[in-house]
């Protein structure tokens, strides 16, 4: 693997930016002009001096292959993270036309200057320390006072139970008076109920309740959608109240859907994890980043979640189109579980460009996979699948991904139909079959990544 | 739950209730309508929600793939080789740069969107096919900027046409490119097909057809136009006539002469203009007669001088030959007519009637009674219209003469037009000489007509002048127009020479406060942009 090979693409770098204006400022600095003494170790460190408006240039260092995503250090006063200098330097490094030849703007295989090495070394030591301490922690991880912990858990469960009882009453009132009456009420009451669920320490319920408020304004067919969501909430509260009688796996799902924290407790799984998609959703309080990765050896698909306070970028950012040799820790103890969430553990090498794509299935199989997954988790909105040989069929309202070799098609989710990514998909296809990764659910299919042919680069949608 | 069979029974009962009934009951409320499911011992709302939950999960789990709609026909293949990976990433970066909404200071960073036209021109030169996933962004950019469209659509190729048929936002791609492509195909199309398109096509298609044909076979194009000329509307006649500028020759004279009698004044004027660009046309000869009767050589005093006797009336003959009788507000009638006569008269005629002098000498002659300005301005227009480099050279004069920058007889706008008649090298040399002598403040228009990238001498002149401007202590934004041009037009090889200028100089007493820092920033941006352009070029080399 050449060092040139592990350089990221501009898209991947820009995905790290905390906001649009940083993206812009960063891309303006992604040229050789202001930079001097740049270099890259080839082992995941990039550094350089950036001439700013002051007399002293800013010192910028980035550790690209860090366990928890890239780490940055810059002597500029900006509070953005990463700052525009770090983004600019990464862009310069990523887009370097002279890479591999003599005229590289950020030459490889150099030794870092003292000021960069200081930080890199300190970082290395810190993460070393963390790793060994967490390894030790494995032995002595039991809480100091198990009784106190149990009492805390019991108190929280009582509060959640009180919350679910209240929510159940709220749903009954709604059904008694009729949803038609609720249409006029608007967001207000639901927001209030959501706040009560936050107080009850059931953030999972709170999030679902908050979404209910938007349903009556979501266009034709809203009564059916509102009833569906209310029924699923009711199913969740009923599940919570009877969690002692449920099978272990289902009880765990109910607890996690209700919003009780649980540590990642599966056995770490090392693989070449291909980053398939990364996208953010934001509400007024929180930005949620979802990253789908796929293990080349194991064939497992996993979901990495990262959160940021409103308006800030979540910390973890993995460039689509790269493959990480890393350990992932699943949340589910049982490897056969359909709980896909995992945490990124140690990375063993610098990320390399992906060369293939997950093996695809046909549209009818994708629909069946989602149905199967609902057995373990009836609250699932969608299931990650890769479709092989499908043709995007544009339409004013009802887009489809049609099987190139059959008569069946999956509808594209209405939320995806309004995004520009769909036209990128159509353009990439040109009417020919593609491999498409996305989320398949009851609202339809949301395409997230595509490959024009075997061995093609991943195209982000 | 009383017994293990109870849930199963309940589920079976739930399944039999239709989803629509449940929704209706929920919408109206269980107080108003008895729900379709009732379970003894369970309150009505809870029973309804139980049933709805079962139905919801059932419905979701039961989702199946749907019959496929008609798939779009495959896009035609693009035979060009794909753009190299580095260039593809560059294009993505250029397309992602949105024009600054705030309009704030640019700082040291280049204006990426401004480099898109150059990128497209380079890619088209090298004959690359576009990365399909970037076509939507490219089409959106071209949608907002008409000046990008020709290059963007040429690069975008057949797949963009295919996309434009699927997305109405990109209809313009069909209008612009398809007309051209179809017209180009017409060279080989048979006569009947051509006739059919000319007779039945939309206006834009017909203009495209005529222009394409004219470039290829001027006579055939003229014949096509003549065949329907009398039945065309006046606005259309004007546009069609305009397309004859391409491939204009003496063979067009009879048709144009006939158009001088057109009902529409604009058509008449355009026909006259075209005829006057043909130095051997009858109209040119008539104009030469009229013009030479107005300008005479006066040898009575020691130094020969020109005397001007402007026409006293605009007769019917002049009007037929395209002279506009009514001057714009603020201009005298006679000088207005004189200007038009001299502009339309062939320049070659002057030599004979002014004592066999070459153009340079004629231009140097003094002109009596303050007519110099009118006369020289009209000669300038004539030189541009007749693409006469010798006269243009004479009228431009020496770039370093003090007259060249001042409010002399020939304005800067006219100079810029005169320059376009000269070969590229000479043009660049003249402008370089002008900048050396007069600095940059007047040079913007002149620089705009020079070939890109600028010739070495011109580039050096601009950089030196910028350096002088900086040392003079003014702010760089007084030169932002020239700076912007330099970013786009300076040869990237100049970047090396510019490096020294990017340092912040020590503040001088007489300099504008902080100017040094801003200059350093402006030069950094210039150098950065040049490097970027060099990189773009390199990436597209493959």
PDB file of N, CA, C and O in Angstrom, chain A residues 150-180:
ATOM      1  N   UNK A 150     -27.104  -0.312  42.300  1.00  0.00           N
ATOM      2  CA  UNK A 150     -28.392  -0.986  42.109  1.00  0.00           C
ATOM      3  C   UNK A 150     -29.531  -0.068  42.549  1.00  0.00           C
ATOM      4  O   UNK A 150     -30.557   0.055  41.884  1.00  0.00           O
ATOM      5  N   UNK A 151     -29.302   0.612  43.676  1.00  0.00           N
ATOM      6  CA  UNK A 151     -30.358   1.522  44.168  1.00  0.00           C
ATOM      7  C   UNK A 151     -30.600   2.627  43.158  1.00  0.00           C
ATOM      8  O   UNK A 151     -31.732   2.994  42.880  1.00  0.00           O
ATOM      9  N   UNK A 152     -29.497   3.128  42.561  1.00  0.00           N
ATOM     10  CA  UNK A 152     -29.653   4.188  41.558  1.00  0.00           C
ATOM     11  C   UNK A 152     -30.474   3.687  40.376  1.00  0.00           C
ATOM     12  O   UNK A 152     -31.390   4.350  39.901  1.00  0.00           O
ATOM     13  N   UNK A 153     -30.142   2.484  39.906  1.00  0.00           N
ATOM     14  CA  UNK A 153     -30.851   1.918  38.767  1.00  0.00           C
ATOM     15  C   UNK A 153     -32.328   1.734  39.095  1.00  0.00           C
ATOM     16  O   UNK A 153     -33.203   2.004  38.269  1.00  0.00           O
ATOM     17  N   UNK A 154     -32.581   1.301  40.329  1.00  0.00           N
ATOM     18  CA  UNK A 154     -33.984   1.082  40.718  1.00  0.00           C
ATOM     19  C   UNK A 154     -34.753   2.390  40.744  1.00  0.00           C
ATOM     20  O   UNK A 154     -35.890   2.478  40.264  1.00  0.00           O
ATOM     21  N   UNK A 155     -34.073   3.423  41.298  1.00  0.00           N
ATOM     22  CA  UNK A 155     -34.753   4.728  41.357  1.00  0.00           C
ATOM     23  C   UNK A 155     -35.082   5.207  39.951  1.00  0.00           C
ATOM     24  O   UNK A 155     -36.161   5.703  39.679  1.00  0.00           O
ATOM     25  N   UNK A 156     -34.132   5.030  39.034  1.00  0.00           N
ATOM     26  CA  UNK A 156     -34.374   5.490  37.668  1.00  0.00           C
ATOM     27  C   UNK A 156     -35.513   4.701  37.041  1.00  0.00           C
ATOM     28  O   UNK A 156     -36.404   5.274  36.399  1.00  0.00           O
ATOM     29  N   UNK A 157     -35.522   3.398  37.252  1.00  0.00           N
ATOM     30  CA  UNK A 157     -36.586   2.572  36.682  1.00  0.00           C
ATOM     31  C   UNK A 157     -37.942   3.034  37.204  1.00  0.00           C
ATOM     32  O   UNK A 157     -38.920   3.082  36.448  1.00  0.00           O
ATOM     33  N   UNK A 158     -37.980   3.417  38.482  1.00  0.00           N
ATOM     34  CA  UNK A 158     -39.259   3.894  39.029  1.00  0.00           C
ATOM     35  C   UNK A 158     -39.720   5.153  38.324  1.00  0.00           C
ATOM     36  O   UNK A 158     -40.903   5.305  38.001  1.00  0.00           O
ATOM     37  N   UNK A 159     -38.763   6.043  38.073  1.00  0.00           N
ATOM     38  CA  UNK A 159     -39.136   7.291  37.402  1.00  0.00           C
ATOM     39  C   UNK A 159     -39.611   7.024  35.985  1.00  0.00           C
ATOM     40  O   UNK A 159     -40.587   7.615  35.522  1.00  0.00           O
ATOM     41  N   UNK A 160     -38.916   6.124  35.297  1.00  0.00           N
ATOM     42  CA  UNK A 160     -39.337   5.799  33.933  1.00  0.00           C
ATOM     43  C   UNK A 160     -40.730   5.190  33.969  1.00  0.00           C
ATOM     44  O   UNK A 160     -41.594   5.523  33.154  1.00  0.00           O
ATOM     45  N   UNK A 161     -40.961   4.305  34.939  1.00  0.00           N
ATOM     46  CA  UNK A 161     -42.275   3.685  35.041  1.00  0.00           C
ATOM     47  C   UNK A 161     -43.354   4.738  35.252  1.00  0.00           C
ATOM     48  O   UNK A 161     -44.411   4.711  34.607  1.00  0.00           O
ATOM     49  N   UNK A 162     -43.058   5.710  36.115  1.00  0.00           N
ATOM     50  CA  UNK A 162     -44.030   6.788  36.333  1.00  0.00           C
ATOM     51  C   UNK A 162     -44.265   7.534  35.030  1.00  0.00           C
ATOM     52  O   UNK A 162     -45.402   7.876  34.679  1.00  0.00           O
ATOM     53  N   UNK A 163     -43.180   7.762  34.277  1.00  0.00           N
ATOM     54  CA  UNK A 163     -43.286   8.462  33.001  1.00  0.00           C
ATOM     55  C   UNK A 163     -44.132   7.691  32.010  1.00  0.00           C
ATOM     56  O   UNK A 163     -45.021   8.252  31.356  1.00  0.00           O
ATOM     57  N   UNK A 164     -43.882   6.387  31.902  1.00  0.00           N
ATOM     58  CA  UNK A 164     -44.642   5.601  30.932  1.00  0.00           C
ATOM     59  C   UNK A 164     -46.111   5.559  31.302  1.00  0.00           C
ATOM     60  O   UNK A 164     -46.983   5.608  30.434  1.00  0.00           O
ATOM     61  N   UNK A 165     -46.399   5.502  32.592  1.00  0.00           N
ATOM     62  CA  UNK A 165     -47.804   5.498  33.022  1.00  0.00           C
ATOM     63  C   UNK A 165     -48.489   6.794  32.593  1.00  0.00           C
ATOM     64  O   UNK A 165     -49.605   6.785  32.080  1.00  0.00           O
ATOM     65  N   UNK A 166     -47.766   7.873  32.785  1.00  0.00           N
ATOM     66  CA  UNK A 166     -48.323   9.157  32.397  1.00  0.00           C
ATOM     67  C   UNK A 166     -48.542   9.230  30.887  1.00  0.00           C
ATOM     68  O   UNK A 166     -49.576   9.702  30.411  1.00  0.00           O
ATOM     69  N   UNK A 167     -47.577   8.711  30.156  1.00  0.00           N
ATOM     70  CA  UNK A 167     -47.671   8.739  28.691  1.00  0.00           C
ATOM     71  C   UNK A 167     -48.838   7.891  28.222  1.00  0.00           C
ATOM     72  O   UNK A 167     -49.604   8.277  27.329  1.00  0.00           O
ATOM     73  N   UNK A 168     -48.990   6.750  28.855  1.00  0.00           N
ATOM     74  CA  UNK A 168     -50.084   5.848  28.521  1.00  0.00           C
ATOM     75  C   UNK A 168     -51.428   6.581  28.710  1.00  0.00           C
ATOM     76  O   UNK A 168     -52.330   6.499  27.862  1.00  0.00           O
ATOM     77  N   UNK A 169     -51.517   7.336  29.812  1.00  0.00           N
ATOM     78  CA  UNK A 169     -52.746   8.085  30.095  1.00  0.00           C
ATOM     79  C   UNK A 169     -52.969   9.137  29.007  1.00  0.00           C
ATOM     80  O   UNK A 169     -54.059   9.335  28.500  1.00  0.00           O
ATOM     81  N   UNK A 170     -51.896   9.768  28.614  1.00  0.00           N
ATOM     82  CA  UNK A 170     -51.947  10.822  27.595  1.00  0.00           C
ATOM     83  C   UNK A 170     -52.450  10.245  26.265  1.00  0.00           C
ATOM     84  O   UNK A 170     -53.288  10.838  25.584  1.00  0.00           O
ATOM     85  N   UNK A 171     -51.959   9.059  25.926  1.00  0.00           N
ATOM     86  CA  UNK A 171     -52.376   8.414  24.677  1.00  0.00           C
ATOM     87  C   UNK A 171     -53.850   8.018  24.757  1.00  0.00           C
ATOM     88  O   UNK A 171     -54.603   8.175  23.787  1.00  0.00           O
ATOM     89  N   UNK A 172     -54.268   7.521  25.905  1.00  0.00           N
ATOM     90  CA  UNK A 172     -55.673   7.146  26.080  1.00  0.00           C
ATOM     91  C   UNK A 172     -56.573   8.357  25.894  1.00  0.00           C
ATOM     92  O   UNK A 172     -57.604   8.292  25.213  1.00  0.00           O
ATOM     93  N   UNK A 173     -56.160   9.496  26.498  1.00  0.00           N
ATOM     94  CA  UNK A 173     -56.956  10.724  26.354  1.00  0.00           C
ATOM     95  C   UNK A 173     -57.085  11.102  24.883  1.00  0.00           C
ATOM     96  O   UNK A 173     -58.150  11.493  24.419  1.00  0.00           O
ATOM     97  N   UNK A 174     -55.980  10.977  24.172  1.00  0.00           N
ATOM     98  CA  UNK A 174     -55.976  11.328  22.752  1.00  0.00           C
ATOM     99  C   UNK A 174     -56.981  10.478  21.992  1.00  0.00           C
ATOM    100  O   UNK A 174     -57.809  10.975  21.225  1.00  0.00           O
ATOM    101  N   UNK A 175     -56.930   9.172  22.241  1.00  0.00           N
ATOM    102  CA  UNK A 175     -57.799   8.256  21.507  1.00  0.00           C
ATOM    103  C   UNK A 175     -59.256   8.422  21.902  1.00  0.00           C
ATOM    104  O   UNK A 175     -60.163   8.259  21.096  1.00  0.00           O
ATOM    105  N   UNK A 176     -59.465   8.788  23.160  1.00  0.00           N
ATOM    106  CA  UNK A 176     -60.832   8.978  23.613  1.00  0.00           C
ATOM    107  C   UNK A 176     -61.449  10.187  22.914  1.00  0.00           C
ATOM    108  O   UNK A 176     -62.546  10.128  22.386  1.00  0.00           O
ATOM    109  N   UNK A 177     -60.701  11.283  22.867  1.00  0.00           N
ATOM    110  CA  UNK A 177     -61.212  12.515  22.259  1.00  0.00           C
ATOM    111  C   UNK A 177     -61.111  12.515  20.740  1.00  0.00           C
ATOM    112  O   UNK A 177     -61.756  13.319  20.071  1.00  0.00           O
ATOM    113  N   UNK A 178     -60.280  11.650  20.201  1.00  0.00           N
ATOM    114  CA  UNK A 178     -60.130  11.583  18.748  1.00  0.00           C
ATOM    115  C   UNK A 178     -58.941  12.385  18.265  1.00  0.00           C
ATOM    116  O   UNK A 178     -58.651  13.465  18.772  1.00  0.00           O
ATOM    117  N   UNK A 179     -58.245  11.835  17.258  1.00  0.00           N
ATOM    118  CA  UNK A 179     -57.062  12.511  16.725  1.00  0.00           C
ATOM    119  C   UNK A 179     -57.431  13.753  15.942  1.00  0.00           C
ATOM    120  O   UNK A 179     -56.624  14.653  15.784  1.00  0.00           O
ATOM    121  N   UNK A 180     -58.681  13.790  15.426  1.00  0.00           N
ATOM    122  CA  UNK A 180     -59.112  14.967  14.667  1.00  0.00           C
ATOM    123  C   UNK A 180     -59.029  16.206  15.540  1.00  0.00           C
ATOM    124  O   UNK A 180     -58.618  17.278  15.077  1.00  0.00           O
TER     125      UNK A 180
END
